[in-house]
Every structure is written in C-alpha cells, then in structure tokens.
PDB file of C-alpha atoms in Angstrom:
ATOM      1  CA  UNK A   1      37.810  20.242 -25.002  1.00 71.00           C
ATOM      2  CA  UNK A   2      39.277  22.537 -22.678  1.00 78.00           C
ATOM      3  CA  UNK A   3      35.977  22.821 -21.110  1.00 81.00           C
ATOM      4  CA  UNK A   4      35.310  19.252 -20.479  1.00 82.00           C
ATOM      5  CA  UNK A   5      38.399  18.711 -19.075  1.00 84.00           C
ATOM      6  CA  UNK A   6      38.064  21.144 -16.574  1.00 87.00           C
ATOM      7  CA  UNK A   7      34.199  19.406 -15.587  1.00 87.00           C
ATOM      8  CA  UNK A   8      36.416  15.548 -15.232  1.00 86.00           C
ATOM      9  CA  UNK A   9      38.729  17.329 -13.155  1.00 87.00           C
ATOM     10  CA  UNK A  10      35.644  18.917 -10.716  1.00 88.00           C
ATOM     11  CA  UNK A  11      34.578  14.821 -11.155  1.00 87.00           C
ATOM     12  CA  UNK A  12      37.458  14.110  -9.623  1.00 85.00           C
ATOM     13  CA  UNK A  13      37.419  16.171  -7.035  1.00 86.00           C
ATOM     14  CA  UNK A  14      33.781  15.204  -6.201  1.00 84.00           C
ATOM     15  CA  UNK A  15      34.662  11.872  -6.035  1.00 82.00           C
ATOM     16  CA  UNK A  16      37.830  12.350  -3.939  1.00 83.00           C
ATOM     17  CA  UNK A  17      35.051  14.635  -1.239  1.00 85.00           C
ATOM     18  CA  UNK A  18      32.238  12.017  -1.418  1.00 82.00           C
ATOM     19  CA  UNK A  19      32.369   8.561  -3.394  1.00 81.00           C
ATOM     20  CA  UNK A  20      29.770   7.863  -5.226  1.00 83.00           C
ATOM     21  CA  UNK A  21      28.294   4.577  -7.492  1.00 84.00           C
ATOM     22  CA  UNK A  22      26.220   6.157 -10.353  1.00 86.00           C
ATOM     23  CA  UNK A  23      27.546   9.064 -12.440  1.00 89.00           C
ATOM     24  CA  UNK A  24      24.558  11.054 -15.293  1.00 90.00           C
ATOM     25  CA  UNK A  25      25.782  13.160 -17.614  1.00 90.00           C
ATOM     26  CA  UNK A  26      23.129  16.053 -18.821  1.00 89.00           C
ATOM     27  CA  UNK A  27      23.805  18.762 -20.953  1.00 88.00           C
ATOM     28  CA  UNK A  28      24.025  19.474 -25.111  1.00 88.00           C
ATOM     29  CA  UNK A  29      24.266  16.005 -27.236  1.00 89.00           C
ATOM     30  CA  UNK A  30      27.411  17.434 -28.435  1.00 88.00           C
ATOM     31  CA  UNK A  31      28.978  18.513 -24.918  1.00 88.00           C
ATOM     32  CA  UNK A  32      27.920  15.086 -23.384  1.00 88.00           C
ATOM     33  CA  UNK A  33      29.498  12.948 -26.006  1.00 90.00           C
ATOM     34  CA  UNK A  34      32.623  14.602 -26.159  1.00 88.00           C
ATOM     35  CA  UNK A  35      33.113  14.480 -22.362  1.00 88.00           C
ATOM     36  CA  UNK A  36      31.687  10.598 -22.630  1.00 89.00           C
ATOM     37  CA  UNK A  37      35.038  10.458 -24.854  1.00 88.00           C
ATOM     38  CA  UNK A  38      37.288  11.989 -22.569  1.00 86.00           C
ATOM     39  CA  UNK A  39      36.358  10.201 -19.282  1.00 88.00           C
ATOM     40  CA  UNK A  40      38.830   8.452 -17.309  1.00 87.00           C
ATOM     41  CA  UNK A  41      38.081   4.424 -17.510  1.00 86.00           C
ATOM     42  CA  UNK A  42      37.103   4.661 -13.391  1.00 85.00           C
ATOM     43  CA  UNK A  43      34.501   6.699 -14.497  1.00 87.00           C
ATOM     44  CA  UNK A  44      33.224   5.721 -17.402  1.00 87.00           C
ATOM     45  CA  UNK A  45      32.518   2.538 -15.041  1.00 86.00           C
ATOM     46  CA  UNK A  46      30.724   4.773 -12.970  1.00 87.00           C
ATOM     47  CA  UNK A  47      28.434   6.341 -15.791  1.00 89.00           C
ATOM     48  CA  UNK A  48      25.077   4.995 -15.918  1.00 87.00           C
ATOM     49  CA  UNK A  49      23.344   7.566 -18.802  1.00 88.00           C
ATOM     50  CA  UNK A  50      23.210  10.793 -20.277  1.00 89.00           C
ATOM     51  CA  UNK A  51      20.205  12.793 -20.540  1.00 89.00           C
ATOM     52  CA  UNK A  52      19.778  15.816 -23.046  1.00 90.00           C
ATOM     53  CA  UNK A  53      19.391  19.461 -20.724  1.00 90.00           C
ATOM     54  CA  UNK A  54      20.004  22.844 -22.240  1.00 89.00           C
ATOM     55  CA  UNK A  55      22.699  25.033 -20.694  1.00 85.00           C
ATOM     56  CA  UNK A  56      20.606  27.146 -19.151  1.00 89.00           C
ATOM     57  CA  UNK A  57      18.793  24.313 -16.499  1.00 90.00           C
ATOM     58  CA  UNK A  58      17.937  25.490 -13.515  1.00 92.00           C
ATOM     59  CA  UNK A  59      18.349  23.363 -10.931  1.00 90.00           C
ATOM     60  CA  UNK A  60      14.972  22.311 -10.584  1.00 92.00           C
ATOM     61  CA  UNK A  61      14.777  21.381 -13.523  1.00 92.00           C
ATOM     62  CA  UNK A  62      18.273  19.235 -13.023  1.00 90.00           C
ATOM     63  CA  UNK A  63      16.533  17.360 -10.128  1.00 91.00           C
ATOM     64  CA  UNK A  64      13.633  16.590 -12.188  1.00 92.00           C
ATOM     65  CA  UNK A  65      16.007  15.135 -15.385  1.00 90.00           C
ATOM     66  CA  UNK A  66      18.081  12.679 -12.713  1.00 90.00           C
ATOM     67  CA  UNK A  67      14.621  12.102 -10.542  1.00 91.00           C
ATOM     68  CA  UNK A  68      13.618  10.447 -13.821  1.00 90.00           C
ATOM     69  CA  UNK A  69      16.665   8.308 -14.921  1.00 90.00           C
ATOM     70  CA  UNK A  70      16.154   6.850 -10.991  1.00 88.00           C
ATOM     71  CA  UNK A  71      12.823   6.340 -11.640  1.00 89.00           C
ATOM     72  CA  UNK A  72      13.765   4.465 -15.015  1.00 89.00           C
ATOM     73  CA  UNK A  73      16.903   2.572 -13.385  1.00 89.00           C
ATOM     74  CA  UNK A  74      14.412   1.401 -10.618  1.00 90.00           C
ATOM     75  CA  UNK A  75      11.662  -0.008 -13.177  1.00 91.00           C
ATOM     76  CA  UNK A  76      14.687  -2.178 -15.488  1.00 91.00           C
ATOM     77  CA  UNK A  77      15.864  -3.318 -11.901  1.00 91.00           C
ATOM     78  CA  UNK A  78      13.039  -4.867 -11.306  1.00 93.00           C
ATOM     79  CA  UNK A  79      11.933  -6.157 -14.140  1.00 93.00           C
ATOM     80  CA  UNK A  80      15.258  -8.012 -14.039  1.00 94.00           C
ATOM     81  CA  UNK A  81      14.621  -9.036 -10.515  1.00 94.00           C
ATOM     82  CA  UNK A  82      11.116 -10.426 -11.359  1.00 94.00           C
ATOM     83  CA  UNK A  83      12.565 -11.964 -14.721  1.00 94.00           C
ATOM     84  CA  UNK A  84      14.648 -14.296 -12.190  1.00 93.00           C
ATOM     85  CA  UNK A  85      11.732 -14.874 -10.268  1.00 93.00           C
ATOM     86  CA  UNK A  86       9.820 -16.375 -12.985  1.00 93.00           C
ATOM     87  CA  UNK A  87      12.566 -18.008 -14.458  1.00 93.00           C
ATOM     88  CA  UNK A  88      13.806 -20.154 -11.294  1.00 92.00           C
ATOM     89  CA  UNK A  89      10.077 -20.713 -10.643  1.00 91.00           C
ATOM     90  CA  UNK A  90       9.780 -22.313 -14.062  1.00 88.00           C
ATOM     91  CA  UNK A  91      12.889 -24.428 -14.124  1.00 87.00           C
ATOM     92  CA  UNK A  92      11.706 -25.716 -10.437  1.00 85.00           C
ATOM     93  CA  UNK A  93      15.069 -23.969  -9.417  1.00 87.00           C
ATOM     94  CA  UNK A  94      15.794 -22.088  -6.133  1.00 91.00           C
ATOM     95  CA  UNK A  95      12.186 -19.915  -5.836  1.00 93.00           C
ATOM     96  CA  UNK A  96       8.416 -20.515  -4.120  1.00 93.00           C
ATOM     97  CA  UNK A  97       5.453 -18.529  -5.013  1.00 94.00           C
ATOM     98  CA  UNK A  98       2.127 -17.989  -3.281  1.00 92.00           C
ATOM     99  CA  UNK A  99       2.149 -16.801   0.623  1.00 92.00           C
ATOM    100  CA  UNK A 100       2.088 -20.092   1.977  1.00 92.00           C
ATOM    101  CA  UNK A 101       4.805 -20.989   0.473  1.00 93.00           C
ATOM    102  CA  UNK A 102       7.100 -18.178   1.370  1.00 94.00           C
ATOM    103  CA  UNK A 103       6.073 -18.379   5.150  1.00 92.00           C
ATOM    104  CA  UNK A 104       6.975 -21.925   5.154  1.00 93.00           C
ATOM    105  CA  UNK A 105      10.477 -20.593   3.205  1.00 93.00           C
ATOM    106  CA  UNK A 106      11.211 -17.710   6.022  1.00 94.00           C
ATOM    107  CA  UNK A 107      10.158 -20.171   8.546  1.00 92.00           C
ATOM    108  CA  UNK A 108      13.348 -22.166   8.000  1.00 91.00           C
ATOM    109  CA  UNK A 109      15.840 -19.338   7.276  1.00 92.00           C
ATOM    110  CA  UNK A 110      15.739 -19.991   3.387  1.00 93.00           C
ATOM    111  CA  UNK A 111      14.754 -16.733   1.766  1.00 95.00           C
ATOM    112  CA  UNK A 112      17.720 -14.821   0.355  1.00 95.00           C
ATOM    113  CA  UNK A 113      14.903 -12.601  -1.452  1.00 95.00           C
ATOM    114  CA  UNK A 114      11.594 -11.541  -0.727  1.00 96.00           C
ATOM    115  CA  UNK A 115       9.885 -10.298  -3.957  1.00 96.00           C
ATOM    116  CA  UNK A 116       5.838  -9.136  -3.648  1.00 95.00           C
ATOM    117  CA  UNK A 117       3.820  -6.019  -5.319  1.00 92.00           C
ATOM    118  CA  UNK A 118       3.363  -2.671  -4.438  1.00 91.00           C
ATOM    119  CA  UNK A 119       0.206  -2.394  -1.502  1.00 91.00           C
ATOM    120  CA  UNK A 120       0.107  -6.407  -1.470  1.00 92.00           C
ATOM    121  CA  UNK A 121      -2.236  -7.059   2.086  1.00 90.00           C
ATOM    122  CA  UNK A 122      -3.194 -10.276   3.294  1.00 90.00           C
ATOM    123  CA  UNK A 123      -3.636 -11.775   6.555  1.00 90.00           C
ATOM    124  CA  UNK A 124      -1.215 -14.270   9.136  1.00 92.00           C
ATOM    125  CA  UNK A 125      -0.693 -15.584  12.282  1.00 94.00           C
ATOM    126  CA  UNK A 126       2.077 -16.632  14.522  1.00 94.00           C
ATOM    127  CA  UNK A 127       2.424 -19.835  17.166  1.00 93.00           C
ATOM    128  CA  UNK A 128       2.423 -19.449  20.152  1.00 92.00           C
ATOM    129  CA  UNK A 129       4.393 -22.501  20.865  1.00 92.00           C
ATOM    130  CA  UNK A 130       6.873 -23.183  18.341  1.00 93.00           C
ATOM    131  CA  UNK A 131       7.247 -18.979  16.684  1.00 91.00           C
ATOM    132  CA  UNK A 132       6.126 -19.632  13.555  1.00 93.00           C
ATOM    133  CA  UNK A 133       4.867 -17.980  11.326  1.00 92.00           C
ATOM    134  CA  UNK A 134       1.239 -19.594   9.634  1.00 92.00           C
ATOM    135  CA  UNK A 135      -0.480 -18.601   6.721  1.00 90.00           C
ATOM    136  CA  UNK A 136      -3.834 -18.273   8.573  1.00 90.00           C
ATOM    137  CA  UNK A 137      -4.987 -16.410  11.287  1.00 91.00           C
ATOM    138  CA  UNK A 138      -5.808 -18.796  13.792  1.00 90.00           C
ATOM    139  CA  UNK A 139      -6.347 -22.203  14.214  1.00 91.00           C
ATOM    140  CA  UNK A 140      -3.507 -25.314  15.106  1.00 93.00           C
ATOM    141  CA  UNK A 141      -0.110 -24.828  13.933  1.00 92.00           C
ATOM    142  CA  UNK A 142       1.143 -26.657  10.392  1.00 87.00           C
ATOM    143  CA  UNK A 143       4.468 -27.474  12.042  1.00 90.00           C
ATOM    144  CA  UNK A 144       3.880 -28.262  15.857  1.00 91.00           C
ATOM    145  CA  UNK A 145       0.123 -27.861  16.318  1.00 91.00           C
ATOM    146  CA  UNK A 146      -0.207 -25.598  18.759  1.00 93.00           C
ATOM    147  CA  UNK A 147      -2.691 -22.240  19.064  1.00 94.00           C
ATOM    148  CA  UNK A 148      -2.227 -19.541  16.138  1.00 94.00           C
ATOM    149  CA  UNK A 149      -2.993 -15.951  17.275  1.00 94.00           C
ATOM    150  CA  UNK A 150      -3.356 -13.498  14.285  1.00 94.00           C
ATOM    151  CA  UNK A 151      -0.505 -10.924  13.249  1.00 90.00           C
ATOM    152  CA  UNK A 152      -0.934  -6.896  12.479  1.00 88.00           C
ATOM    153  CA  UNK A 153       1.243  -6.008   9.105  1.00 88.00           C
ATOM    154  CA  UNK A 154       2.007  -9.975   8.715  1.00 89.00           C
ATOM    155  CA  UNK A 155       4.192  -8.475   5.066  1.00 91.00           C
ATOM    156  CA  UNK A 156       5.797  -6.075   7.327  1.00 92.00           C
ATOM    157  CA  UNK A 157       7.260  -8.559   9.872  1.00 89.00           C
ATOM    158  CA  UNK A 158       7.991 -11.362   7.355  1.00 89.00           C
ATOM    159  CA  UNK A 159      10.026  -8.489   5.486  1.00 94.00           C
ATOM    160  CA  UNK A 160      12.077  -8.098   8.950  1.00 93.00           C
ATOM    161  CA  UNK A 161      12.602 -11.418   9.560  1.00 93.00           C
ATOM    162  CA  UNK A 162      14.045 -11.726   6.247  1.00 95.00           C
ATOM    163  CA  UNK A 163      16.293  -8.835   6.406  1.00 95.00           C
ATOM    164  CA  UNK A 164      17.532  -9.921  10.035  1.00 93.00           C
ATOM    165  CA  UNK A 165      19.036 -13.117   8.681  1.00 91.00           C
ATOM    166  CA  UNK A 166      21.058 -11.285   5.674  1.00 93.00           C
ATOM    167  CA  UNK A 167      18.245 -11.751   3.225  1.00 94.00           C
ATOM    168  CA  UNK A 168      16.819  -8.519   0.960  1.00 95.00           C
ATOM    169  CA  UNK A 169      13.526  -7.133   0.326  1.00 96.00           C
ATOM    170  CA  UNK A 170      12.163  -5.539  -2.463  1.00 94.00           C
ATOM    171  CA  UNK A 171       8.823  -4.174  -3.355  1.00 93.00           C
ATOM    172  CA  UNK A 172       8.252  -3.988  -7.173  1.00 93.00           C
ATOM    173  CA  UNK A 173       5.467  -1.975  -9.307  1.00 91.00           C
ATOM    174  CA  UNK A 174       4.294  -1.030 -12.691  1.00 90.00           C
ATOM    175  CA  UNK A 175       5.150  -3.346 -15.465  1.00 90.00           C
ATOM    176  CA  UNK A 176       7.612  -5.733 -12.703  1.00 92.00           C
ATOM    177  CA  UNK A 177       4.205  -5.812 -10.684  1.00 92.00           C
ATOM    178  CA  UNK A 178       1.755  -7.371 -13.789  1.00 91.00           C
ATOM    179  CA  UNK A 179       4.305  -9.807 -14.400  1.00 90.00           C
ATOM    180  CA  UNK A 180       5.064 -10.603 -10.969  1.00 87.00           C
ATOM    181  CA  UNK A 181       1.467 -11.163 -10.021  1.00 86.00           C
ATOM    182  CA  UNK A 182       0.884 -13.857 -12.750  1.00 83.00           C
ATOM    183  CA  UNK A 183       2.235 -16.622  -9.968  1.00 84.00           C
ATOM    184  CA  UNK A 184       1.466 -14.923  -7.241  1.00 84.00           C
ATOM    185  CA  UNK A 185       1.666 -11.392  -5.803  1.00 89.00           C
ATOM    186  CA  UNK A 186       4.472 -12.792  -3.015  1.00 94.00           C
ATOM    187  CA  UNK A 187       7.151 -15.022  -4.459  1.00 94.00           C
ATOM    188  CA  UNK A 188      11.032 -15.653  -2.600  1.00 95.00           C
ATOM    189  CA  UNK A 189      14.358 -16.524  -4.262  1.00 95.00           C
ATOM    190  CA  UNK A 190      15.803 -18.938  -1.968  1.00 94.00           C
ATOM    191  CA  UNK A 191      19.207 -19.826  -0.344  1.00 90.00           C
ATOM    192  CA  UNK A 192      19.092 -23.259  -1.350  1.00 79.00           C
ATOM    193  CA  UNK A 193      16.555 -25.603  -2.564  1.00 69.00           C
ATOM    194  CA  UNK A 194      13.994 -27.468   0.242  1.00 56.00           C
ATOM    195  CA  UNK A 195      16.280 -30.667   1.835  1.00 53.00           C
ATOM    196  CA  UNK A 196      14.326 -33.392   2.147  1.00 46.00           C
ATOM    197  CA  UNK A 197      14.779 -37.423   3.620  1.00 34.00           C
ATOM    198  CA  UNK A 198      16.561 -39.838   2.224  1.00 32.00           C
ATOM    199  CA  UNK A 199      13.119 -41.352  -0.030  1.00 32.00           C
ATOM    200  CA  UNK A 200      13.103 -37.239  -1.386  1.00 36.00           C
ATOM    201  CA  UNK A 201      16.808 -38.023  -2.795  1.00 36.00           C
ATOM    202  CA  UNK A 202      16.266 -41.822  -4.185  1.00 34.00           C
ATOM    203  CA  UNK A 203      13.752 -44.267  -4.818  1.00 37.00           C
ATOM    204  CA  UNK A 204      15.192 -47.927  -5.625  1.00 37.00           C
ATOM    205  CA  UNK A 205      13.071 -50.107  -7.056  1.00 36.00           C
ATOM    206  CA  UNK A 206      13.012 -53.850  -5.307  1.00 39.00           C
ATOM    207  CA  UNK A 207      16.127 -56.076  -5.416  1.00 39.00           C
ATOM    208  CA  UNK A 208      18.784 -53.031  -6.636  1.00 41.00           C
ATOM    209  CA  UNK A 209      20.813 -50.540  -5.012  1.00 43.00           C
ATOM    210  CA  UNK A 210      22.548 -47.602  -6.009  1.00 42.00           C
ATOM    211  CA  UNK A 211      26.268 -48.498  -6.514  1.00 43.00           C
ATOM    212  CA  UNK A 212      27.619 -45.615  -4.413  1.00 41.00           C
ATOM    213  CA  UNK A 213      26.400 -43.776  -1.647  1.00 40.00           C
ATOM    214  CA  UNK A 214      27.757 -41.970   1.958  1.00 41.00           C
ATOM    215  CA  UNK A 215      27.089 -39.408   4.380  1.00 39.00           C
ATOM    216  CA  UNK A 216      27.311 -35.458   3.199  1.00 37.00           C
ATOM    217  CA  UNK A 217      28.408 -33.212   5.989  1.00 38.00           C
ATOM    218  CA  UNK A 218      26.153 -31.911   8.652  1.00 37.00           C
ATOM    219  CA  UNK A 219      23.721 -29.360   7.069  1.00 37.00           C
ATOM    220  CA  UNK A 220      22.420 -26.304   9.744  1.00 40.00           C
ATOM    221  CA  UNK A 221      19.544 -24.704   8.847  1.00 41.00           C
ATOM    222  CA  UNK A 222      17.499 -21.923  10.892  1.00 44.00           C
ATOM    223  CA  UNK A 223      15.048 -24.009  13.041  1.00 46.00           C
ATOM    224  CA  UNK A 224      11.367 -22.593  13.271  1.00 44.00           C
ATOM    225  CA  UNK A 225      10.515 -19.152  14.502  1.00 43.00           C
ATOM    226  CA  UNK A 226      14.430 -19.102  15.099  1.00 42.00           C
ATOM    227  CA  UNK A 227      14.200 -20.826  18.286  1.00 38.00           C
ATOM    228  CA  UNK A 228      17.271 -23.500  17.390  1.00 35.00           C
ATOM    229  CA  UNK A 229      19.105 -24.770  14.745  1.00 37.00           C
ATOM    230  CA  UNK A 230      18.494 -28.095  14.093  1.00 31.00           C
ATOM    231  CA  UNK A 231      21.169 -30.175  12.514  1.00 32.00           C
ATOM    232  CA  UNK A 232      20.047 -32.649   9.557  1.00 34.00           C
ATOM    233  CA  UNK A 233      22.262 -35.671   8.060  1.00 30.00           C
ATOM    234  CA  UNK A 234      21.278 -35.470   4.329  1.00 29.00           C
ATOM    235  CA  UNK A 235      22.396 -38.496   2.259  1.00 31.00           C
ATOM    236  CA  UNK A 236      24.442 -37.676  -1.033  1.00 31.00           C
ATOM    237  CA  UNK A 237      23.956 -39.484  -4.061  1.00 31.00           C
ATOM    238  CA  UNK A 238      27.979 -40.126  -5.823  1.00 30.00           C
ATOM    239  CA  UNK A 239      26.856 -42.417  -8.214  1.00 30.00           C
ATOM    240  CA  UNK A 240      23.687 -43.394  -9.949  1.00 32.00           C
ATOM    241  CA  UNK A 241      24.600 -46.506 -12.283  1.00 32.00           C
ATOM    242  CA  UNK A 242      22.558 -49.442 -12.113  1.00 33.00           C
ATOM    243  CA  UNK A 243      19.588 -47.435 -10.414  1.00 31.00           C
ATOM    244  CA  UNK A 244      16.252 -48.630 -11.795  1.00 32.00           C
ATOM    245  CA  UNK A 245      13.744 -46.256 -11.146  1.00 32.00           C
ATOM    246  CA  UNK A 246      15.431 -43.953  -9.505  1.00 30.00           C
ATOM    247  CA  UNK A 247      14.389 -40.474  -8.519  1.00 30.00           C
ATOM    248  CA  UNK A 248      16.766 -37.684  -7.699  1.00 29.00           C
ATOM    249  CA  UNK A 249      15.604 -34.089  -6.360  1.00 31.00           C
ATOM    250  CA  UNK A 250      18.532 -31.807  -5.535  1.00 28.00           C
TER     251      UNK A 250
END
C-alpha cells in the first residue's frame, strides 16, 4: 500500500510537470489493481487500461506494451467513427458516401468529417472559373460549366480544405476499413443536412395549403470553391395539418 501510494504521488507530480489525457497502468495483476483502488477520482478519469508487465520491464519492452494499447485504442476509435458513418447513412441522416458526393459536400462548406480508407487513390479536378472542386478530371463544370483542369493528390487537398473550415479528418484501416468500404471507400459526416427550395420542403396537392407557414432566418453557407457566401431564404414548415400529400425533407 505504502508502495502505491508513493507511485499516485509521482502521478501527481507528473501531472502537475506535464498534463496529460490518457493514463496505463502496467505492472503485476495484483500491484495494478490495488493502485486502480487507491487512485484519486481525477485520475481514475484519466485511466484508460492496465496491461500485465513483470517488474523487471525494460523499457523497451514498456514502449512496446503502451505502443500496443494505442494501437488498440486507435482500431475501437474507429470502428466507432465508421459505426456513425453507416448509421447516419442508413437513417438518411447527416452523412454522403461515394466521392462525388463528398466533393459536392466540401464544395459547400458542409463536411464536419471526412472519413475514407487507408491508401484510398482516385482522380479530380478543379474549375477554373468558379474553384470547385469536380469529381472528374476534365471536362465542363457540374456547378457553373466552365473548363475542369485535373488535380495531383485530389484526397490530399479535399482533406485541407476540410480541415481549414474547422472540419476533421481521419483515415481508418483494418476491420474500420472492410466496413467502411461497403458504401464507399470515401464517406463525410456533415454539418447539417443538404437545404433545398421551397418544392424540397413541401409539396401541396391542388386546392390546399398548409395552415402555417413563414420565413426562417437567413441561412449562410460556404459558397463554391470558397469564393462567397451566398445567403439563402429557406422556408420553415410550423404546422402541417390539413396538408394532403405533403412531403417534408429536413
């Protein structure tokens, strides 16, 4: 007891010299559950496993033990990040998959994250009138027409522009990576669903009209290529009684 004391009081210390996030316990299964039981609650917060090591580690052999609860903490992170992938992408929520659809996502500021596989390749291009970013090579623009001229490391610069508007990127492999690839080898959680015009937020069929309706506030969005922001009025939907036919997408 004495013993572990004296190691939650070096803790301490550590943590006073240079905060840290993750705390590993490795040692004896006897010596690592009693000073489990004796941790302060601000560190027990802190404590993310504890891995079985004989006294007499070196430290190579330390490195190696906490080198592989990384390597395991990485894998579950993903797989939890792909896990929300796939679930927003199956509830229609706030994800695209498929390249096309992700340029067309970081195109208008949208992606909060940008999820693809480990050595995923493919080719893009970029306007030269409007900045955006096109899922082929070369040819007219989807958005303004003009002349596409074809990208080097299109993945690479997408990944930027995400990260320059707040957004996060993350690569993912090995189990993450089979799963991931079964929509698509690129997918994006978004910021908010696609806004669309007023016929995207209700359809009314002849001779009725929804019983309540006004103005939302101005929405700004990131225009193309980042040029502008442009500003859209989006109508809201308050009430829905009395509707027939109608069809709602939020």
């Amino acid at each position: 007891v004495i013993h572990a004391k004296r190691v939650i009081d070096a803790i301490r210390d550590l943590a006073l010299r240079g905060p840290f996030d993750r705390l590993v316990l490795a040692g004896t299964a006897k010596a690592t559950a009693q000073l489990e039981r004796l941790l302060p609650r601000r560190l027990q917060g802190k404590l993310v496993r504890t891995i079985a090591m004989p006294m007499t580690a070196t430290k190579k052999e330390v490195l190696a033990g906490l080198l592989t609860v990384q390597g395991r903490m990485e894998r579950d992170q993903e797989n939890a990040l792909v896990e929300g992938v796939l679930a927003e992408l199956h509830d229609g929520g706030k994800a695209v998959a498929g390249f096309a659809s992700v340029l067309d996502a970081v195109n208008q500021g949208r992606v909060w994250t940008l999820v693809y596989g480990k050595g995923f390749t493919t080719k893009a291009g970029e306007c030269g009138e409007c900045n955006a970013y096109s899922p082929h090579a070369k040819g007219p623009c989807v958005y303004c027409g003009g002349k596409v001229a074809p990208l080097s490391q299109p993945v690479d610069l997408r990944s930027q522009t995400v990260l320059e508007v707040g957004g996060r990127v993350e690569s993912v492999d090995g189990p993450a990576k089979t799963a991931h690839t079964k929509k698509g080898e690129i997918a994006a959680l978004l910021r908010y669903r696609r806004p669309g015009t007023w016929a995207d937020f209700i359809l009314v069929s002849a001779g009725t009209a929804p019983t309540s309706t006004e103005s939302s506030p101005t929405r700004q969005q990131p225009g193309i290529g980042e040029k502008s922001n442009r500003q859209e009025h989006l109508p809201l939907l308050t009430s829905s009684s009395g509707i027939d036919g109608a069809r709602i997408l939020v």
